[in-house]
Coordinates of C-alpha atoms in Angstrom, one line a residue:
Chain A
M1 CA 0.0 0.0 0.0
I2 CA 1.3 3.4 -0.9
A3 CA 1.6 5.8 2.0
L4 CA -0.1 9.1 1.0
G5 CA 0.3 10.9 4.3
Q6 CA -2.3 12.7 6.4
H7 CA -4.1 14.2 3.4
W8 CA -4.6 10.9 1.6
E9 CA -8.4 11.4 1.2
F10 CA -7.8 14.6 -0.8
I11 CA -5.3 12.9 -3.1
M12 CA -7.6 9.9 -3.7
A13 CA -10.6 12.1 -4.2
A14 CA -8.7 14.2 -6.8
Y15 CA -7.5 11.1 -8.8
L16 CA -10.8 9.1 -8.5
G17 CA -12.8 12.2 -9.5
C18 CA -10.4 13.1 -12.4
F19 CA -10.3 9.6 -13.8
A20 CA -14.1 9.0 -13.4
V21 CA -14.8 12.1 -15.4
V22 CA -12.1 11.3 -18.0
G23 CA -13.6 7.7 -18.3
A24 CA -17.1 9.1 -18.8
L25 CA -15.7 11.5 -21.4
I26 CA -14.0 8.6 -23.3
G27 CA -17.2 6.5 -23.0
W28 CA -19.4 9.3 -24.3
T29 CA -17.0 10.0 -27.2
V30 CA -16.8 6.3 -28.2
L31 CA -20.6 5.7 -27.9
D32 CA -21.4 8.9 -29.8
G33 CA -19.1 7.8 -32.6
W34 CA -20.7 4.3 -32.8
R35 CA -24.2 5.7 -32.8
A36 CA -23.4 8.2 -35.6
R37 CA -21.7 5.6 -37.8
A38 CA -24.6 3.1 -37.3
R39 CA -27.1 5.9 -38.2
A40 CA -25.1 6.9 -41.3
A41 CA -24.8 3.3 -42.4
T42 CA -28.6 2.8 -42.1
L43 CA -29.3 6.0 -44.1
E44 CA -26.8 5.0 -46.8
A45 CA -28.4 1.6 -47.1
Q46 CA -31.9 3.2 -47.3
R47 CA -30.7 5.5 -50.1
E48 CA -29.2 2.6 -52.0
Q49 CA -32.5 0.7 -51.7
Q50 CA -34.4 3.7 -53.0
R51 CA -32.0 4.1 -55.9
A52 CA -32.3 0.4 -56.8
A53 CA -36.1 0.6 -56.6
R54 CA -36.2 3.6 -59.0
S55 CA -33.8 2.1 -61.6
Chain B
M1 CA -1.5 9.4 -78.2
K2 CA -3.2 6.8 -76.1
R3 CA -0.7 7.3 -73.3
L4 CA -1.2 11.1 -73.4
A5 CA -5.0 10.7 -73.3
S6 CA -4.8 8.5 -70.3
V7 CA -2.6 11.0 -68.5
D8 CA -5.1 13.8 -69.3
T9 CA -8.1 12.0 -67.8
Q10 CA -6.3 11.2 -64.5
A11 CA -7.3 13.4 -61.6
P12 CA -4.4 15.3 -60.0
K13 CA -3.2 13.8 -56.7
P14 CA -4.6 15.8 -53.8
G15 CA -2.0 18.0 -52.0
F16 CA -1.3 18.2 -48.3
W17 CA -3.8 21.0 -47.6
T18 CA -6.5 19.4 -49.7
R19 CA -6.1 16.2 -47.8
I20 CA -6.6 18.1 -44.5
A21 CA -9.4 20.3 -45.8
H22 CA -11.5 17.6 -47.5
P23 CA -13.8 15.9 -44.9
G24 CA -13.8 12.6 -46.8
L25 CA -10.0 12.5 -47.2
F26 CA -9.6 13.5 -43.5
L27 CA -11.7 10.5 -42.5
G28 CA -9.4 8.3 -44.5
W29 CA -6.0 9.3 -43.1
S30 CA -7.0 10.2 -39.6
G31 CA -8.4 6.7 -39.1
H32 CA -4.9 5.3 -39.2
L33 CA -3.8 7.6 -36.3
V34 CA -6.5 6.6 -33.7
I35 CA -5.0 3.3 -32.5
P36 CA -1.4 4.6 -32.3
L37 CA -2.6 7.6 -30.3
I38 CA -4.6 5.4 -27.9
L39 CA -1.6 3.2 -27.3
L40 CA 0.6 6.3 -26.8
T41 CA -1.9 7.8 -24.3
A42 CA -2.1 4.5 -22.4
G43 CA 1.7 4.1 -22.2
L44 CA 2.3 7.7 -21.1
M45 CA -0.5 7.6 -18.6
A46 CA 0.8 4.3 -17.1
W47 CA 4.3 5.7 -16.9
G48 CA 3.0 9.0 -15.4
L49 CA 0.9 7.3 -12.7
Y50 CA 3.9 5.1 -11.8
L51 CA 6.1 8.2 -11.4
A52 CA 3.3 10.1 -9.6
F53 CA 2.7 7.4 -6.9
L54 CA 5.7 5.2 -6.7
A55 CA 8.8 7.0 -8.1
S56 CA 8.5 10.5 -6.8
P57 CA 9.2 11.9 -3.3
P58 CA 6.8 14.1 -1.3
D59 CA 7.5 17.8 -1.6
Y60 CA 9.4 19.3 1.3
Q61 CA 6.7 21.8 2.0
M62 CA 3.4 20.3 0.6
G63 CA 4.2 16.8 1.5
D64 CA 2.2 14.1 -0.4
T65 CA -0.5 16.7 -1.6
V66 CA 2.0 17.6 -4.3
R67 CA 0.7 14.4 -6.1
I68 CA -2.5 16.2 -6.8
M69 CA -0.4 18.6 -9.0
Y70 CA 0.2 15.7 -11.4
V71 CA -3.5 15.8 -12.5
H72 CA -4.2 19.4 -11.7
V73 CA -1.4 21.0 -13.8
P74 CA -2.0 18.9 -16.9
T75 CA -5.8 19.6 -16.9
A76 CA -5.2 23.3 -16.2
W77 CA -2.7 23.5 -19.1
L78 CA -5.3 21.7 -21.4
S79 CA -8.1 24.0 -20.4
Q80 CA -6.1 26.8 -22.0
F81 CA -4.5 24.8 -24.8
C82 CA -8.0 23.6 -25.9
Y83 CA -9.1 27.2 -26.1
A84 CA -6.0 28.0 -28.2
V85 CA -7.1 25.2 -30.6
M86 CA -10.6 26.7 -30.8
F87 CA -9.1 30.2 -31.3
V88 CA -7.0 29.1 -34.3
S89 CA -10.0 27.1 -35.7
A90 CA -12.2 30.2 -35.3
I91 CA -9.8 32.2 -37.4
G92 CA -9.8 29.3 -40.0
T93 CA -13.6 29.5 -40.1
L94 CA -13.9 33.3 -40.4
V95 CA -10.9 34.1 -42.6
W96 CA -10.5 31.0 -44.9
R97 CA -13.9 29.3 -44.5
H98 CA -11.9 26.1 -43.9
P99 CA -14.4 23.2 -44.0
M100 CA -12.6 21.4 -41.1
A101 CA -12.1 24.5 -38.9
D102 CA -15.7 24.6 -37.6
V103 CA -15.6 20.8 -37.1
S104 CA -12.4 21.3 -35.0
Q105 CA -14.0 24.1 -33.0
K106 CA -17.2 22.1 -32.2
A107 CA -15.2 18.9 -31.3
A108 CA -12.9 20.8 -28.9
A109 CA -15.5 22.7 -26.9
P110 CA -16.8 19.9 -24.6
L111 CA -13.2 18.7 -24.1
G112 CA -12.2 22.1 -22.9
A113 CA -15.2 22.3 -20.6
V114 CA -14.4 18.9 -19.0
F115 CA -10.6 19.7 -18.5
T116 CA -11.4 23.1 -17.0
A117 CA -13.9 21.5 -14.6
I118 CA -11.3 18.9 -13.6
A119 CA -8.7 21.6 -13.1
L120 CA -11.1 23.5 -10.8
Y121 CA -12.0 20.4 -8.9
T122 CA -8.5 19.1 -8.3
G123 CA -7.3 22.7 -7.5
A124 CA -10.0 22.9 -4.8
L125 CA -8.9 19.5 -3.3
W126 CA -5.3 20.7 -3.3
G127 CA -6.3 24.1 -1.8
R128 CA -8.1 22.7 1.3
P129 CA -5.0 21.0 2.9
T130 CA -2.5 23.6 1.6
W131 CA -4.3 26.9 2.0
G132 CA -7.0 25.9 4.4
T133 CA -9.8 26.7 1.9
F134 CA -11.4 24.9 -1.1
W135 CA -12.1 28.2 -2.9
E136 CA -11.0 31.8 -2.9
W137 CA -12.3 34.5 -5.3
D138 CA -8.8 35.4 -6.5
G139 CA -7.7 36.3 -10.0
R140 CA -6.5 32.8 -11.2
M141 CA -9.4 30.8 -9.8
T142 CA -12.1 33.3 -10.8
S143 CA -10.8 33.7 -14.4
T144 CA -10.6 29.9 -14.7
L145 CA -14.2 29.7 -13.6
V146 CA -15.1 32.3 -16.2
L147 CA -13.3 30.1 -18.8
L148 CA -15.6 27.2 -17.8
F149 CA -18.7 29.4 -18.3
I150 CA -17.3 30.5 -21.7
Y151 CA -17.0 26.9 -22.8
L152 CA -20.5 26.1 -21.6
G153 CA -21.9 29.2 -23.4
I154 CA -20.1 28.1 -26.6
I155 CA -21.5 24.5 -26.3
A156 CA -25.0 26.0 -25.8
L157 CA -24.5 28.3 -28.8
W158 CA -23.6 25.3 -31.0
R159 CA -26.8 23.5 -29.9
A160 CA -29.0 26.6 -30.5
F161 CA -28.6 26.5 -34.3
D162 CA -29.9 23.9 -36.8
D163 CA -27.7 25.3 -39.5
Q164 CA -24.2 24.4 -38.3
L165 CA -22.4 26.6 -40.9
K166 CA -24.3 29.6 -39.6
A167 CA -23.6 28.5 -36.0
A168 CA -19.8 28.2 -36.8
R169 CA -19.6 31.9 -37.7
F170 CA -21.4 33.1 -34.5
V171 CA -19.4 30.7 -32.3
S172 CA -16.1 31.9 -34.0
V173 CA -16.9 35.5 -33.1
V174 CA -17.7 34.6 -29.5
T175 CA -14.5 32.4 -29.3
L176 CA -12.3 35.3 -30.5
V177 CA -13.9 37.7 -28.0
G178 CA -13.7 35.2 -25.2
A179 CA -9.9 34.7 -25.9
I180 CA -9.3 37.8 -23.9
N181 CA -9.7 35.6 -20.8
I182 CA -6.6 33.5 -21.6
P183 CA -3.9 36.1 -21.0
I184 CA -6.0 37.2 -17.9
I185 CA -5.7 33.6 -16.6
K186 CA -2.0 33.4 -17.5
F187 CA -0.9 36.8 -16.0
S188 CA -3.5 37.0 -13.1
V189 CA -0.9 35.7 -10.7
D190 CA 1.5 38.6 -11.7
W191 CA -1.1 41.3 -11.9
W192 CA -3.0 40.8 -8.6
Q193 CA -2.4 39.7 -5.1
T194 CA -3.4 36.1 -5.1
L195 CA -3.1 32.8 -3.1
H196 CA -2.2 31.0 -6.3
Q197 CA 1.5 30.6 -6.8
P198 CA 3.2 32.2 -9.9
A199 CA 4.3 30.2 -12.9
S200 CA 6.9 27.6 -12.0
V201 CA 7.1 25.4 -15.2
F202 CA 6.7 27.7 -18.2
R203 CA 9.2 30.5 -17.3
L204 CA 11.7 32.4 -19.4
D205 CA 14.4 31.4 -16.9
G206 CA 13.4 27.8 -16.8
P207 CA 11.3 25.7 -14.4
T208 CA 11.8 26.2 -10.6
I209 CA 10.7 22.7 -9.7
A210 CA 13.0 19.9 -8.4
P211 CA 13.7 17.4 -11.2
E212 CA 12.1 14.5 -9.2
I213 CA 8.8 16.4 -9.2
L214 CA 9.2 18.0 -12.7
L215 CA 9.5 14.6 -14.5
P216 CA 6.1 13.1 -13.4
L217 CA 4.6 16.5 -14.0
L218 CA 5.9 16.6 -17.6
V219 CA 5.0 12.9 -18.3
M220 CA 1.4 13.4 -17.0
S221 CA 1.1 16.6 -19.0
G222 CA 2.3 14.7 -22.1
A223 CA -0.2 11.8 -21.4
F224 CA -3.2 14.2 -21.0
S225 CA -2.1 16.2 -24.1
V226 CA -2.0 13.1 -26.2
L227 CA -5.4 12.0 -24.7
F228 CA -6.8 15.4 -25.8
L229 CA -5.4 15.0 -29.3
T230 CA -6.9 11.5 -29.5
L231 CA -10.4 12.6 -28.2
H232 CA -10.3 15.6 -30.5
L233 CA -9.5 13.6 -33.5
V234 CA -12.2 11.0 -32.8
R235 CA -14.8 13.7 -32.0
M236 CA -13.9 15.5 -35.3
R237 CA -14.4 12.2 -37.2
T238 CA -17.8 11.8 -35.5
E239 CA -18.8 15.3 -36.3
I240 CA -18.1 14.8 -40.0
V241 CA -20.3 11.6 -39.9
K242 CA -23.0 13.6 -38.1
R243 CA -23.0 16.2 -40.9
R244 CA -23.2 13.4 -43.5
I245 CA -26.2 12.1 -41.5
R246 CA -27.8 15.6 -41.7
T247 CA -27.3 15.7 -45.5
L248 CA -28.7 12.2 -46.0
E249 CA -31.7 13.0 -43.8
L250 CA -32.4 16.2 -45.8
A251 CA -32.0 14.3 -49.0
A252 CA -34.4 11.6 -47.8
A253 CA -36.9 14.2 -46.7
R254 CA -36.7 15.9 -50.1
A255 CA -37.2 12.6 -51.9
A256 CA -40.2 11.7 -49.7
G257 CA -41.7 15.2 -50.4
G258 CA -41.1 14.8 -54.1
A259 CA -42.7 11.4 -54.2
Q260 CA -45.9 12.7 -52.6

């Protein structure tokens, strides 16, 4: 166990808070990207179907 | 003759600036950077955390609370660096109408807000055991809080417009005006009486920090900076896809309207 001195709770709160927020930011960024790519793929497929139906 | 004809019909190879400016080409080359940037971020972060907790001594005055600096200083640096990225992008939008400039601005704003909020949070947690208070309305802390509000205002402005090209021009003007806060943050510790210490890393006469503490500080700053670059790149790619979605949805709506 690392000895963090008498103010260990401030140090742990700083790191846990920081990495929780950074983790949430990474998760949101990845999820947002996935959702956008899935939506774009659906719309592209619909457009191709409409083109094929017209021709 | 045949050979000449084939040369004439070949499209010219896109130059460096075209490859950056064209959203489709940007999606192509930037895709190769994401995995190396993730690996570099993870490696630097692991090394930085090892140095921060296991291979650096307590400060002779602050004791172990100096370890909070290894997350506070990088996020405080990024809160301003992110704004600098938005400032340059705003010039790109207003002066050159660069197609990627407003994408860069929009992608950077939430990152800047998050890093500013973390800097304020970790600063408060460092201030309590060191100064005896979580918060003081002094120049550095107040101007950093103002920076957070500027970021939140810019994010709200992006969301207020349906037309993102029009939004980009409004946001660019607000970003350029709001940039006045950056030198205020930087020089607040010199201009006013403040609890916050003056600059100790970025100084003309060199850092005033002991090398054992400076090394983890620089490694963690590098780790957070590469993390920012990675997230910014990924968010720019997502924003391009979202604009493509908007175009496809409009086209689908027009087609549905025409078919009726």
